[in-house]
Amino acid sequence: MDDYQRLPSLEAQPTTTRREDDPQYSDDPEFKKITQSLSAQLFNLTSNIVKLSNQVALLGTKRDTERVRERVHNLLEDTRSGFKDVGEGVKKVQAWEDVSPAQKYTQQKLSREFQSALAEFQTVQRSALEKQRTSARAARTALEEQQSSGNVAASGDQTGELQEQEQLRLAPQSDVDFQDSLIIERESEIRNIEQSVGELNELFRDVAHIVGQQGTQLDMIADNVENVRTDAQGADAELRTASRYQKNARSRMCCLLLILSAIVAVILLAAFLG
């Protein structure tokens, strides 16, 4: 139980900071190197998520440009690749054997940070996916209308998506072909995001499963320790009871011996006097 009681004291320490003066709380070099690297990668991924969220917010607005979409694409690719690498590293760390209390804490903290960052990235990915779908549908509809009915006039204030539709309606055939290729690229990007969301969901479940198994094992250890303590307390109570009974038995025996001695003394005295 002492190890579990000491874990909360580590909360104030960074993930990679350890009490080097205590052998029980010092990491082996390989474990420390891996966890430090994973922590650094998670920090970079979190920064990428912030940048990606800002760019995704521009999709479907007047500030939506091909440059914005290129940045979104690159950030999505880099971030999803980074999460796959970190996820494998986290699974390796979770499977580490014979860990100290500090290493166990590092395992738990690293898995929590990974799951939290991945969940945030998945939210941003789904937002990008929905906006990409909306944009692709609008562009495809506008292109089909232009091809079937020619130019259609439009007026008034327009959002980025409506402007894109109007440009497609008024564009010459060469531009229409170019826009068609862009729509195909966007649809391909949509499929990539959908696949990425599925793969990262699987990775999230894998890590959560490993963490859940470890939590079950810790609960079993805690239960066993508690059971041992309860059994020890029960045994102590039984020993105390037995000791008390033994003392009482000795007291009764002494009383009987005294009474018997008195009776014998009286008989001997009577015989002597008679």
CSV table of C-alpha atoms in Angstrom, one decimal:
chain,number,residue,atom,x,y,z
A,1,MET,CA,0.0,0.0,0.0
A,2,ASP,CA,3.0,2.4,0.6
A,3,ASP,CA,3.7,2.5,-3.2
A,4,TYR,CA,0.1,3.6,-3.9
A,5,GLN,CA,0.2,6.2,-1.2
A,6,ARG,CA,3.4,7.7,-2.6
A,7,LEU,CA,2.1,8.1,-6.2
A,8,PRO,CA,0.0,11.3,-5.5
A,9,SER,CA,3.2,13.0,-4.4
A,10,LEU,CA,4.5,12.7,-8.0
A,11,GLU,CA,1.7,14.7,-9.5
A,12,ALA,CA,3.6,18.0,-9.1
A,13,GLN,CA,6.6,16.6,-11.1
A,14,PRO,CA,6.9,16.7,-14.9
A,15,THR,CA,6.4,13.4,-16.7
A,16,THR,CA,10.2,13.0,-17.1
A,17,THR,CA,11.4,14.3,-13.8
A,18,ARG,CA,12.4,11.7,-11.2
A,19,ARG,CA,14.0,11.5,-7.8
A,20,GLU,CA,17.4,10.3,-8.8
A,21,ASP,CA,18.5,10.0,-5.2
A,22,ASP,CA,16.0,7.2,-4.6
A,23,PRO,CA,16.7,4.0,-6.5
A,24,GLN,CA,13.1,3.0,-6.2
A,25,TYR,CA,12.1,6.2,-8.2
A,26,SER,CA,14.8,6.2,-10.9
A,27,ASP,CA,14.0,5.1,-14.4
A,28,ASP,CA,16.2,2.8,-16.4
A,29,PRO,CA,17.8,4.8,-19.3
A,30,GLU,CA,15.9,3.2,-22.1
A,31,PHE,CA,12.5,3.7,-20.4
A,32,LYS,CA,13.4,7.3,-19.7
A,33,LYS,CA,14.6,8.0,-23.2
A,34,ILE,CA,11.4,6.6,-24.8
A,35,THR,CA,9.0,8.4,-22.5
A,36,GLN,CA,10.9,11.7,-22.9
A,37,SER,CA,10.7,11.3,-26.7
A,38,LEU,CA,7.0,10.5,-26.6
A,39,SER,CA,6.3,13.5,-24.4
A,40,ALA,CA,8.1,15.8,-26.8
A,41,GLN,CA,6.2,14.3,-29.8
A,42,LEU,CA,2.9,14.8,-28.0
A,43,PHE,CA,3.7,18.4,-27.4
A,44,ASN,CA,4.4,19.0,-31.1
A,45,LEU,CA,1.2,17.2,-32.0
A,46,THR,CA,-0.8,19.4,-29.7
A,47,SER,CA,0.7,22.4,-31.3
A,48,ASN,CA,-0.3,21.0,-34.7
A,49,ILE,CA,-3.8,20.5,-33.6
A,50,VAL,CA,-4.1,24.2,-32.6
A,51,LYS,CA,-2.8,25.2,-36.1
A,52,LEU,CA,-5.1,22.7,-37.8
A,53,SER,CA,-8.1,23.9,-35.9
A,54,ASN,CA,-7.4,27.5,-37.0
A,55,GLN,CA,-7.1,26.5,-40.6
A,56,VAL,CA,-10.2,24.3,-40.6
A,57,ALA,CA,-12.2,27.2,-39.2
A,58,LEU,CA,-11.5,29.0,-42.5
A,59,LEU,CA,-13.0,26.3,-44.7
A,60,GLY,CA,-16.3,27.3,-46.3
A,61,THR,CA,-15.8,31.0,-45.6
A,62,LYS,CA,-14.7,33.9,-47.7
A,63,ARG,CA,-11.1,33.2,-46.6
A,64,ASP,CA,-11.3,29.7,-48.0
A,65,THR,CA,-8.5,29.3,-50.6
A,66,GLU,CA,-6.5,26.5,-52.1
A,67,ARG,CA,-3.6,27.6,-49.9
A,68,VAL,CA,-5.7,27.1,-46.8
A,69,ARG,CA,-6.8,23.6,-48.1
A,70,GLU,CA,-3.2,22.7,-48.8
A,71,ARG,CA,-2.2,23.7,-45.2
A,72,VAL,CA,-5.1,21.7,-43.8
A,73,HIS,CA,-4.1,18.7,-45.9
A,74,ASN,CA,-0.4,18.9,-44.8
A,75,LEU,CA,-1.3,19.3,-41.1
A,76,LEU,CA,-3.7,16.4,-41.3
A,77,GLU,CA,-1.1,14.1,-42.9
A,78,ASP,CA,1.7,15.1,-40.5
A,79,THR,CA,-0.5,14.9,-37.4
A,80,ARG,CA,-2.2,11.6,-38.2
A,81,SER,CA,1.2,10.1,-39.0
A,82,GLY,CA,2.6,11.4,-35.7
A,83,PHE,CA,-0.2,10.0,-33.7
A,84,LYS,CA,0.3,6.6,-35.2
A,85,ASP,CA,4.0,6.6,-34.3
A,86,VAL,CA,3.3,7.9,-30.8
A,87,GLY,CA,0.5,5.4,-30.3
A,88,GLU,CA,2.9,2.5,-31.0
A,89,GLY,CA,5.4,4.0,-28.6
A,90,VAL,CA,2.7,4.4,-25.9
A,91,LYS,CA,1.7,0.7,-26.3
A,92,LYS,CA,5.3,-0.3,-26.0
A,93,VAL,CA,5.7,1.8,-22.8
A,94,GLN,CA,2.4,0.3,-21.4
A,95,ALA,CA,3.8,-3.2,-21.9
A,96,TRP,CA,7.0,-2.4,-20.0
A,97,GLU,CA,7.7,-5.1,-17.3
A,98,ASP,CA,8.8,-4.7,-13.7
A,99,VAL,CA,8.1,-1.0,-13.5
A,100,SER,CA,8.8,1.1,-10.4
A,101,PRO,CA,6.1,3.3,-8.9
A,102,ALA,CA,7.4,6.3,-10.7
A,103,GLN,CA,7.5,4.4,-14.0
A,104,LYS,CA,3.9,3.3,-13.4
A,105,TYR,CA,2.9,6.9,-12.9
A,106,THR,CA,4.7,7.9,-16.1
A,107,GLN,CA,2.8,5.1,-18.0
A,108,GLN,CA,-0.5,6.3,-16.7
A,109,LYS,CA,0.2,10.0,-17.3
A,110,LEU,CA,1.5,9.4,-20.8
A,111,SER,CA,-1.5,7.3,-21.8
A,112,ARG,CA,-3.9,10.0,-20.5
A,113,GLU,CA,-2.1,12.7,-22.4
A,114,PHE,CA,-2.1,10.6,-25.6
A,115,GLN,CA,-5.8,9.7,-25.3
A,116,SER,CA,-6.7,13.4,-24.6
A,117,ALA,CA,-4.7,14.7,-27.5
A,118,LEU,CA,-6.0,12.0,-29.9
A,119,ALA,CA,-9.6,12.7,-29.0
A,120,GLU,CA,-9.0,16.4,-29.7
A,121,PHE,CA,-7.5,15.6,-33.0
A,122,GLN,CA,-10.3,13.3,-34.0
A,123,THR,CA,-12.8,16.2,-33.2
A,124,VAL,CA,-10.9,18.5,-35.5
A,125,GLN,CA,-10.6,15.8,-38.2
A,126,ARG,CA,-14.4,15.3,-38.1
A,127,SER,CA,-15.0,19.0,-38.4
A,128,ALA,CA,-12.6,19.1,-41.5
A,129,LEU,CA,-14.4,16.1,-42.9
A,130,GLU,CA,-17.8,17.6,-42.6
A,131,LYS,CA,-16.6,20.9,-44.2
A,132,GLN,CA,-14.9,19.1,-47.0
A,133,ARG,CA,-18.0,17.1,-47.7
A,134,THR,CA,-20.2,20.2,-47.8
A,135,SER,CA,-17.7,22.0,-50.1
A,136,ALA,CA,-17.4,19.0,-52.4
A,137,ARG,CA,-21.2,18.6,-52.7
A,138,ALA,CA,-21.6,22.3,-53.4
A,139,ALA,CA,-18.9,22.3,-56.0
A,140,ARG,CA,-20.2,19.1,-57.6
A,141,THR,CA,-23.7,20.5,-57.8
A,142,ALA,CA,-22.5,23.8,-59.3
A,143,LEU,CA,-20.4,21.9,-61.9
A,144,GLU,CA,-23.3,19.7,-62.9
A,145,GLU,CA,-25.6,22.7,-63.3
A,146,GLN,CA,-23.0,24.5,-65.4
A,147,GLN,CA,-22.6,21.6,-67.7
A,148,SER,CA,-26.3,21.0,-68.1
A,149,SER,CA,-27.8,24.5,-68.2
A,150,GLY,CA,-25.0,26.9,-68.9
A,151,ASN,CA,-24.5,30.2,-67.1
A,152,VAL,CA,-26.9,31.2,-64.3
A,153,ALA,CA,-26.8,34.7,-63.0
A,154,ALA,CA,-26.5,35.4,-59.3
A,155,SER,CA,-26.3,38.5,-57.2
A,156,GLY,CA,-26.1,39.8,-53.6
A,157,ASP,CA,-23.7,38.9,-50.8
A,158,GLN,CA,-22.2,35.5,-51.1
A,159,THR,CA,-20.2,33.1,-48.8
A,160,GLY,CA,-17.0,31.4,-50.0
A,161,GLU,CA,-19.0,28.3,-51.1
A,162,LEU,CA,-21.6,30.3,-53.0
A,163,GLN,CA,-18.8,32.3,-54.7
A,164,GLU,CA,-17.2,29.0,-55.7
A,165,GLN,CA,-20.5,27.8,-57.2
A,166,GLU,CA,-20.9,31.1,-59.1
A,167,GLN,CA,-17.4,30.9,-60.5
A,168,LEU,CA,-18.1,27.4,-61.7
A,169,ARG,CA,-21.3,28.4,-63.4
A,170,LEU,CA,-19.6,31.3,-65.3
A,171,ALA,CA,-16.4,29.5,-66.1
A,172,PRO,CA,-15.2,28.4,-69.6
A,173,GLN,CA,-14.8,24.7,-70.3
A,174,SER,CA,-11.1,24.7,-69.5
A,175,ASP,CA,-11.8,26.1,-66.1
A,176,VAL,CA,-14.7,23.6,-65.6
A,177,ASP,CA,-12.3,20.8,-66.3
A,178,PHE,CA,-9.8,22.2,-63.9
A,179,GLN,CA,-12.5,22.6,-61.2
A,180,ASP,CA,-13.6,19.0,-61.9
A,181,SER,CA,-10.1,17.8,-61.1
A,182,LEU,CA,-10.1,19.8,-57.9
A,183,ILE,CA,-13.4,18.3,-56.8
A,184,ILE,CA,-11.9,14.8,-57.5
A,185,GLU,CA,-9.0,15.7,-55.3
A,186,ARG,CA,-11.3,16.9,-52.5
A,187,GLU,CA,-13.3,13.7,-52.7
A,188,SER,CA,-10.1,11.8,-52.4
A,189,GLU,CA,-9.1,13.9,-49.4
A,190,ILE,CA,-12.5,13.1,-47.9
A,191,ARG,CA,-11.8,9.3,-48.3
A,192,ASN,CA,-8.4,9.7,-46.7
A,193,ILE,CA,-9.8,11.6,-43.7
A,194,GLU,CA,-12.5,9.0,-43.3
A,195,GLN,CA,-9.9,6.2,-43.3
A,196,SER,CA,-7.7,8.1,-40.9
A,197,VAL,CA,-10.6,8.6,-38.4
A,198,GLY,CA,-11.3,4.9,-38.5
A,199,GLU,CA,-7.6,3.9,-38.0
A,200,LEU,CA,-7.1,6.3,-35.2
A,201,ASN,CA,-10.3,5.2,-33.5
A,202,GLU,CA,-8.9,1.7,-33.5
A,203,LEU,CA,-5.6,2.9,-32.1
A,204,PHE,CA,-7.5,4.8,-29.4
A,205,ARG,CA,-9.4,1.6,-28.5
A,206,ASP,CA,-6.1,-0.4,-28.4
A,207,VAL,CA,-4.5,2.0,-25.9
A,208,ALA,CA,-7.7,2.3,-23.8
A,209,HIS,CA,-7.9,-1.5,-23.7
A,210,ILE,CA,-4.3,-1.8,-22.5
A,211,VAL,CA,-4.8,0.9,-19.9
A,212,GLY,CA,-8.1,-0.8,-18.8
A,213,GLN,CA,-6.3,-4.2,-18.4
A,214,GLN,CA,-3.6,-2.5,-16.3
A,215,GLY,CA,-6.2,-0.8,-14.2
A,216,THR,CA,-7.9,-4.2,-13.6
A,217,GLN,CA,-4.6,-5.7,-12.5
A,218,LEU,CA,-3.9,-2.8,-10.1
A,219,ASP,CA,-7.4,-3.2,-8.7
A,220,MET,CA,-6.7,-6.9,-8.2
A,221,ILE,CA,-3.4,-6.2,-6.5
A,222,ALA,CA,-5.1,-3.6,-4.2
A,223,ASP,CA,-7.9,-6.1,-3.4
A,224,ASN,CA,-5.4,-8.8,-2.6
A,225,VAL,CA,-3.4,-6.5,-0.3
A,226,GLU,CA,-6.6,-5.5,1.4
A,227,ASN,CA,-7.7,-9.1,1.8
A,228,VAL,CA,-4.3,-10.0,3.3
A,229,ARG,CA,-4.6,-7.1,5.7
A,230,THR,CA,-8.2,-8.2,6.6
A,231,ASP,CA,-7.1,-11.8,7.1
A,232,ALA,CA,-4.2,-10.6,9.2
A,233,GLN,CA,-6.5,-8.5,11.4
A,234,GLY,CA,-8.9,-11.5,11.7
A,235,ALA,CA,-6.0,-13.8,12.6
A,236,ASP,CA,-4.8,-11.3,15.2
A,237,ALA,CA,-8.3,-11.1,16.7
A,238,GLU,CA,-8.5,-14.9,16.9
A,239,LEU,CA,-5.1,-15.0,18.6
A,240,ARG,CA,-6.2,-12.4,21.1
A,241,THR,CA,-9.3,-14.4,21.8
A,242,ALA,CA,-7.4,-17.7,22.2
A,243,SER,CA,-4.9,-16.0,24.4
A,244,ARG,CA,-7.7,-14.6,26.6
A,245,TYR,CA,-9.3,-18.1,26.8
A,246,GLN,CA,-5.9,-19.6,27.7
A,247,LYS,CA,-5.5,-17.0,30.5
A,248,ASN,CA,-9.0,-17.7,31.8
A,249,ALA,CA,-8.3,-21.5,31.8
A,250,ARG,CA,-5.1,-21.0,33.7
A,251,SER,CA,-6.9,-18.9,36.3
A,252,ARG,CA,-9.6,-21.5,36.8
A,253,MET,CA,-6.9,-24.2,37.1
A,254,CYS,CA,-5.1,-22.2,39.8
A,255,CYS,CA,-8.4,-21.8,41.7
A,256,LEU,CA,-9.1,-25.5,41.5
A,257,LEU,CA,-5.6,-26.3,42.7
A,258,LEU,CA,-6.0,-23.9,45.7
A,259,ILE,CA,-9.4,-25.3,46.6
A,260,LEU,CA,-8.0,-28.9,46.3
A,261,SER,CA,-5.0,-28.0,48.4
A,262,ALA,CA,-7.3,-26.5,51.1
A,263,ILE,CA,-9.4,-29.6,51.2
A,264,VAL,CA,-6.4,-31.9,51.5
A,265,ALA,CA,-5.0,-29.7,54.3
A,266,VAL,CA,-8.3,-29.8,56.2
A,267,ILE,CA,-8.5,-33.6,55.9
A,268,LEU,CA,-4.9,-34.0,57.0
A,269,LEU,CA,-5.4,-31.7,59.9
A,270,ALA,CA,-8.6,-33.5,61.0
A,271,ALA,CA,-6.8,-36.9,60.8
A,272,PHE,CA,-3.9,-35.5,62.9
A,273,LEU,CA,-6.1,-34.1,65.6
A,274,GLY,CA,-8.2,-37.3,65.8
